[in-house]
Structures are given as C-alpha cells and as structure tokens.
Coordinates of C-alpha atoms in Angstrom, one line a residue:
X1 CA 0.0 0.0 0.0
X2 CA 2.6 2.5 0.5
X3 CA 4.4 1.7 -2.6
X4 CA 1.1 2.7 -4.4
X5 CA 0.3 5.5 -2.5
X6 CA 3.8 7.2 -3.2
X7 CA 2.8 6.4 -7.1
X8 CA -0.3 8.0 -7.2
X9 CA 1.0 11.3 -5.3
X10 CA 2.9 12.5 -7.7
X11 CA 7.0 13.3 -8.3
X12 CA 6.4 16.7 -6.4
X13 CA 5.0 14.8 -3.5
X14 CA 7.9 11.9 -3.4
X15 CA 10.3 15.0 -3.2
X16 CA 8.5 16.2 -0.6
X17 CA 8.8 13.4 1.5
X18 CA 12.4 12.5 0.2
X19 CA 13.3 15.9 1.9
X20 CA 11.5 15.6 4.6
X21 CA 13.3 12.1 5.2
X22 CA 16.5 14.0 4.7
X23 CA 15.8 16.9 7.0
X24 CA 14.7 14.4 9.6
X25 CA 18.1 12.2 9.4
X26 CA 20.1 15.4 9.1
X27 CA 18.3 16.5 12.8
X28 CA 18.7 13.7 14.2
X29 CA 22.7 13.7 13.4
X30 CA 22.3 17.4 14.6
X31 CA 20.7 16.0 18.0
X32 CA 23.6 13.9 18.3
X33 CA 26.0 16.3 17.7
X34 CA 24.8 18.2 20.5
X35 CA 24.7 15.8 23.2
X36 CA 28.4 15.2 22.5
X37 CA 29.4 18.4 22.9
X38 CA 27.0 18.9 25.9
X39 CA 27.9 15.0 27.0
X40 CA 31.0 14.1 25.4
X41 CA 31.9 10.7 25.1
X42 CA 34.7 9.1 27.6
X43 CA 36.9 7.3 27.2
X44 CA 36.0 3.4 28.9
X45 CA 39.1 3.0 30.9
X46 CA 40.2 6.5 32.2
X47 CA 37.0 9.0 31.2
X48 CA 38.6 11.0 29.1
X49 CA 36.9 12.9 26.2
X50 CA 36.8 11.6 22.8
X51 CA 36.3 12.6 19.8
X52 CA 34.6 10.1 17.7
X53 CA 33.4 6.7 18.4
X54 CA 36.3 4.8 20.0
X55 CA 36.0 3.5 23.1
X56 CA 39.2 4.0 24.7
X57 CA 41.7 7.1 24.5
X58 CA 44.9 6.7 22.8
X59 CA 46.6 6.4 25.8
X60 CA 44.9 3.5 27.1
X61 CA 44.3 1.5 24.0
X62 CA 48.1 1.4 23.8
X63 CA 48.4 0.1 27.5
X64 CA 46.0 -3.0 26.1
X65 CA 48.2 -5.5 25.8
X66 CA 47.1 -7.4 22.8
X67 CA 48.1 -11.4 22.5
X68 CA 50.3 -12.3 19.8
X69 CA 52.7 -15.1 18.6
X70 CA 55.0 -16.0 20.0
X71 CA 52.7 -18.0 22.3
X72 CA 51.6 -21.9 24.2
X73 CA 50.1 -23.4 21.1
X74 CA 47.4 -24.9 23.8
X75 CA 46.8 -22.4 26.6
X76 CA 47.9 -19.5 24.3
X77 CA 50.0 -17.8 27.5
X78 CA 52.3 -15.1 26.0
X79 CA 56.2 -15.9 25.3
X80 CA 58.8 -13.9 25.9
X81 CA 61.2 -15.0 23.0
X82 CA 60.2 -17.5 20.6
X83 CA 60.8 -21.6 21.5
X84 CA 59.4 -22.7 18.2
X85 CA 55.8 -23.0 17.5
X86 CA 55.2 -26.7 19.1
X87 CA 56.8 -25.5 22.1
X88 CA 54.2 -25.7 25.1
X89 CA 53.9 -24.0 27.9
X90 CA 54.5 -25.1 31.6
X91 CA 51.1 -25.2 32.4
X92 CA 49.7 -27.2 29.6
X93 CA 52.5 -29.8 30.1
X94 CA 51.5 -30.3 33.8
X95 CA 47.8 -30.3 33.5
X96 CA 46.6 -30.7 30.0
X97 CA 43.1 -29.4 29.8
X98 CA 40.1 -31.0 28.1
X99 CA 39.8 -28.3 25.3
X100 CA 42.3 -28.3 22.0
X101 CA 43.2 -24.7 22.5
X102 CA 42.7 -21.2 24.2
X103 CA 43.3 -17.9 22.8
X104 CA 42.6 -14.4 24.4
X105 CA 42.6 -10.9 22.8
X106 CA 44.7 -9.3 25.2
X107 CA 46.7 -10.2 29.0
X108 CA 44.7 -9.2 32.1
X109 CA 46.2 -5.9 33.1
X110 CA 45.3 -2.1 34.4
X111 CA 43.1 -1.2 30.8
X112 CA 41.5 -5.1 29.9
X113 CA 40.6 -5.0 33.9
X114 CA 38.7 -1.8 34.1
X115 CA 37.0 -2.7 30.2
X116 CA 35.9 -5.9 31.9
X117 CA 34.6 -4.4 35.3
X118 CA 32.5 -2.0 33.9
X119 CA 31.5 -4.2 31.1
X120 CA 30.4 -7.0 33.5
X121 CA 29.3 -4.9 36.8
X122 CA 29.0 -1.1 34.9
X123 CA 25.7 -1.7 33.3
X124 CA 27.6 -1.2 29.7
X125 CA 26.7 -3.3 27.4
X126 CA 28.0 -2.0 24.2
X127 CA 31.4 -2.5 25.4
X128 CA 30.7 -6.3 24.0
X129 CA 31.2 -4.9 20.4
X130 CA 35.0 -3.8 21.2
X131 CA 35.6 -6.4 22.9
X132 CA 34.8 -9.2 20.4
X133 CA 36.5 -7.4 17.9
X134 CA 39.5 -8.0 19.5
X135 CA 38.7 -11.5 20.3
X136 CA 37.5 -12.1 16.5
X137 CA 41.1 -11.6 15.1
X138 CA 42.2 -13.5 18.2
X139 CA 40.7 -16.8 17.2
X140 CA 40.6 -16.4 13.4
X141 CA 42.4 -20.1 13.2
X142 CA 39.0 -21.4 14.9
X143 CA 36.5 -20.0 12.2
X144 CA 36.9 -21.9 9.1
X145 CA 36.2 -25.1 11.1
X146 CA 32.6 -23.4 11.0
X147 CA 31.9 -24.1 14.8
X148 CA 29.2 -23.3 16.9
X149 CA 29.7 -20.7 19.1
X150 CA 28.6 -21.2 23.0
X151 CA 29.1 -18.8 25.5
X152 CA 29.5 -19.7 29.3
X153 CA 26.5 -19.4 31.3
X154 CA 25.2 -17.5 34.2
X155 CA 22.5 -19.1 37.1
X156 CA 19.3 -17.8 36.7
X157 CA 19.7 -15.8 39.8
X158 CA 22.5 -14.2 38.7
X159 CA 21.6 -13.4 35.7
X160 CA 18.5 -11.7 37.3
X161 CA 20.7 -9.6 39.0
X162 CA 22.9 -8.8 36.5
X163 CA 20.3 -8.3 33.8
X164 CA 22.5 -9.9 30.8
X165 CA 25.4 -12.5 31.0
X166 CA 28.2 -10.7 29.4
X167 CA 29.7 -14.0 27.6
X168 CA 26.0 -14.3 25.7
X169 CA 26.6 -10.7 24.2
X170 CA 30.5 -11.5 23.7
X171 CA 29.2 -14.6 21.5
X172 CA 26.4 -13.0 20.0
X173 CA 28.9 -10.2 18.1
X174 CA 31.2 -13.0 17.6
X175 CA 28.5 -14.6 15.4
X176 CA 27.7 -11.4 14.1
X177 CA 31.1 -10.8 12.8
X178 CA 31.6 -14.3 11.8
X179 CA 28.7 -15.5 10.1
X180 CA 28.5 -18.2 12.5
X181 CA 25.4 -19.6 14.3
X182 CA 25.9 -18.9 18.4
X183 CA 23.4 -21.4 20.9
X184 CA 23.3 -19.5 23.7
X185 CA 20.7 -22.1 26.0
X186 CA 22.7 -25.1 25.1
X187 CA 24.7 -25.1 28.1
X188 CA 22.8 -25.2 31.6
X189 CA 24.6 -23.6 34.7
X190 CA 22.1 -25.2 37.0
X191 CA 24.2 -24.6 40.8
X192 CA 24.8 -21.7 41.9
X193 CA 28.0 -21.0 42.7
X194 CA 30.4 -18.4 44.3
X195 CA 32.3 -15.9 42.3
X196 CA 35.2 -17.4 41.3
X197 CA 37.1 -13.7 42.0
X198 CA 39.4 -14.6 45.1
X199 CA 39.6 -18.3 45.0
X200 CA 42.7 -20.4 45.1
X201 CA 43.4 -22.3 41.9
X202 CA 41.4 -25.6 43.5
X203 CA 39.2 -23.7 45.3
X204 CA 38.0 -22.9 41.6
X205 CA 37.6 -26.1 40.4
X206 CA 36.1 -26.9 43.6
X207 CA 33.2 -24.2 43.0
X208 CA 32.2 -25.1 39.3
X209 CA 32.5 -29.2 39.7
X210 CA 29.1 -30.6 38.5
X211 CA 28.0 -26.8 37.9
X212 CA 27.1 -27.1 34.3
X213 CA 25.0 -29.8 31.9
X214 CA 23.8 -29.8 29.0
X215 CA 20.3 -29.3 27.7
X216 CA 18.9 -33.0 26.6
X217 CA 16.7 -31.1 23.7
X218 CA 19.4 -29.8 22.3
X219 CA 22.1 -32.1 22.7
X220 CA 21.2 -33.2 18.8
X221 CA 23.1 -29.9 17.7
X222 CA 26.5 -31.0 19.5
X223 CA 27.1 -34.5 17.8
X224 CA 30.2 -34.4 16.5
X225 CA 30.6 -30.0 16.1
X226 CA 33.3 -28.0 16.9
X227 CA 32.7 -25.3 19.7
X228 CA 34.0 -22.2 20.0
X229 CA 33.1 -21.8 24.2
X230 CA 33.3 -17.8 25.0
X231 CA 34.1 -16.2 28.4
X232 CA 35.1 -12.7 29.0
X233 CA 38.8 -13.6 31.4
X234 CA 40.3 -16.9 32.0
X235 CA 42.2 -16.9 35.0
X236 CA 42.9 -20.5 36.0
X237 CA 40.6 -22.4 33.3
X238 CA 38.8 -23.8 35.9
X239 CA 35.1 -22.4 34.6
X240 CA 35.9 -23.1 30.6
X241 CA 37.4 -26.3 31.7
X242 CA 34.4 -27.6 33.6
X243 CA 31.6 -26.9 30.6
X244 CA 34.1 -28.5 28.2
X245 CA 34.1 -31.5 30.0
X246 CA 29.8 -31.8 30.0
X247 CA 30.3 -30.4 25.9
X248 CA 32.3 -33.5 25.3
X249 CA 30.3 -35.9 27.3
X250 CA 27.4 -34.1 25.0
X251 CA 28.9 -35.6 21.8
X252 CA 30.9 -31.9 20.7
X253 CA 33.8 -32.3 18.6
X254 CA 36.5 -30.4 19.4
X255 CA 36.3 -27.2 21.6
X256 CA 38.0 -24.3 21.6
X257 CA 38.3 -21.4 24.3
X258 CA 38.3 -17.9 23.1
X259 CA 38.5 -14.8 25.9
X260 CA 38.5 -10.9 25.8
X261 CA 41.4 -11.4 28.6
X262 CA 43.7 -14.1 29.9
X263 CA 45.5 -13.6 33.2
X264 CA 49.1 -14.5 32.6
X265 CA 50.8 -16.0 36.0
X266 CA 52.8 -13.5 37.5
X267 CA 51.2 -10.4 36.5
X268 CA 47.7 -8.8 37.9
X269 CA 45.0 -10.8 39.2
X270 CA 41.0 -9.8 38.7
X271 CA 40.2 -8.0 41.9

C-alpha cells in the first residue's frame, strides 16, 4: 500500500517526503552532535573525552596489551622470546586441559581490567562490540572449522541480577562478525555457585564441579561440532574447563576457548 500511495501522489509529492526524510536524518545527526558536545563521550578506561566513536583514548588503547605469537600453542600464555611453534607451555604440560586450544585478545592488566569491570558490573553493554573485535582476530584459526559458538552461562539468579550474561553478548557479536550460528541455552549452569574472583586455583575447580549440563533437547546440535566456548577472562581455566568436559560428554567435537582477557601467572589478578 505504501508503494502505491507514493505512485499515485505525484513526483512533487515523493520529493517532498524525500526531503522531509533527509531533514529528519540530518536533525537527528544534529541532535547527536549536541549531546556530545554537551555530553562528550569518555573514554572506557580513564573517562577522558573523545572525539569520535572509539572506546578507549589513545593512551589507554596502547596500555591494552594485545596477544600475539610468539605464544603456548594450547593455553595460548604469551612468550617472551620464541621456542618454536610446538613448544608448550609449563602449564599445559603439567595439566593438560580437556579443550584443544585457548586464545585471548589481550593479557589481564590495568586497561583489559577496568574494560571488563565495567563491562560486566557497569551496566555497559556495548562495550561487547569492542571487545569481540578483538577476540575475533584472536581466534581467526578457529573460524573456518565453521563451529558453533557457545558462551559460558550464568545461574538464573545471577543473571537476574545482572540483567545480561556478558559472555551471551560477547558470543552473540562474535557470530555477528563471523557468520557463525551462536546457541546461547545449550549449556545449563544449573548450581549456583560463588564468584570465582578470590579463590585459590582448586578452590575454583572446587566451586564449578558438577556446575554445568547440557540441555537433553538440544544435545542433537552437538554431535560431532566443533565449539568455539566464549568467556570474558580466564584466569585458572577452571570455569571453561568444567563446561568442556559436559560439551564432550554431550557428543561436541573439538572445543576451543576464546577470551576478551587471559591472566598470565605473574602479573595482575582480577580484583
């Protein structure tokens, strides 16, 4: 109907609206324009004002610091100087986890500490789009397997609380920026659990053991797939460790870990 409407009102008229269209766009770019000067937008980390649409400052995108080779072809833990691209870390040699490998955008630290506080407790969401484009380029060897993408979920009650689960919206741009399909209810975190901020390393596994299942009416999906399981820090693995564990028992084919942050031992700890 509105197609034939605009036919039957004549060129003058679709002008008319055309302009009006272009007025109205142009005010609301106007409107926008406004509020940043009134409001302007700060920088995530340190508040700062910036210009555009970044979401850190200069200053503070160059303290993220980003993951890259040379690294432990199975944990994906940083190298100082390059041992040859088989070359494993200490930690994956002592305690092999169940995944094949994990990769993180960038090592825990002042700048990826204060993104993920205030992504996770900060009420900001749309920090999920910088953040998985970071972690996009981070796993690009896991894409072309064409996995399915599963982010690590919250308790209900938490997730009350919180309002979203900040590993959902992580996966969900990473499908949007892959092309890949993301199940965010195939995994179950049916105990509540304590935060896993301040436990010791066992105390961790502790926490999580017997946590997690997976959904019997979806557990078709799994047989056989690669997973891509997405979590916003690993610290000791213990969380990503236990859901790959139930994924496997599920029938998955191999799983991946993919993080905005990793904690590298030594350095800061999540607070």
């Amino acid at each position: 109907m509105g197609n034939i409407a605009l036919m039957e009102s004549g060129e003058g008229e679709v002008k008319d609206i055309g302009l009006i269209t272009l007025l109205g766009r142009g005010l609301t770019g106007l409107g926008r324009t406004v509020l940043d000067q009134l409001y302007p937008p700060g920088c995530a980390a340190c508040a700062a004002p910036l210009t555009g649409s970044d979401v850190l400052c200069p200053a503070c995108f160059g303290d993220l610091r980003q993951i890259s080779a040379p690294f432990c072809p199975v944990l994906g833990i940083p190298f100082e100087t390059d041992l040859g691209s088989e070359t494993r870390s200490a930690e994956a040699l002592a305690d092999p986890p169940p995944f094949a490998r994990a990769r993180a955008a960038v090592r825990y630290g002042t700048v990826a500490g204060t993104l993920v506080s205030r992504f996770k407790y900060g009420d900001r969401p749309e920090l999920a789009r910088f953040c998985a484009g970071l972690m996009a380029r981070a796993g690009r060897e896991f894409w072309d397997a064409g996995p399915l993408i599963v982010p690590v979920p919250l308790h209900a009650s938490r997730l009350r609380l919180r309002r979203y689960n900040q590993s959902m919206l992580l996966a969900r741009e990473l499908g949007r920026l892959t092309g890949l399909g993301v199940d965010p209810h195939l995994v179950i975190r049916h105990k509540r659990t304590r935060q896993q901020v301040g436990l010791s390393g066992d105390g961790r596994l502790r926490n999580v053991q017997g946590a997690f299942s997976v959904h019997n009416l979806f557990m078709e999906r799994l047989q056989g797939r690669p997973v891509v399981l997405v979590d916003d820090v690993y610290t000791t693995g213990a969380t990503v460790k236990a859901v790959t564990r139930v994924l496997r028992r599920a029938g998955a084919g191999e799983v991946n870990v993919l993080t905005f942050a990793r904690v590298v031992i030594g350095e800061e700890l999540p607070i």
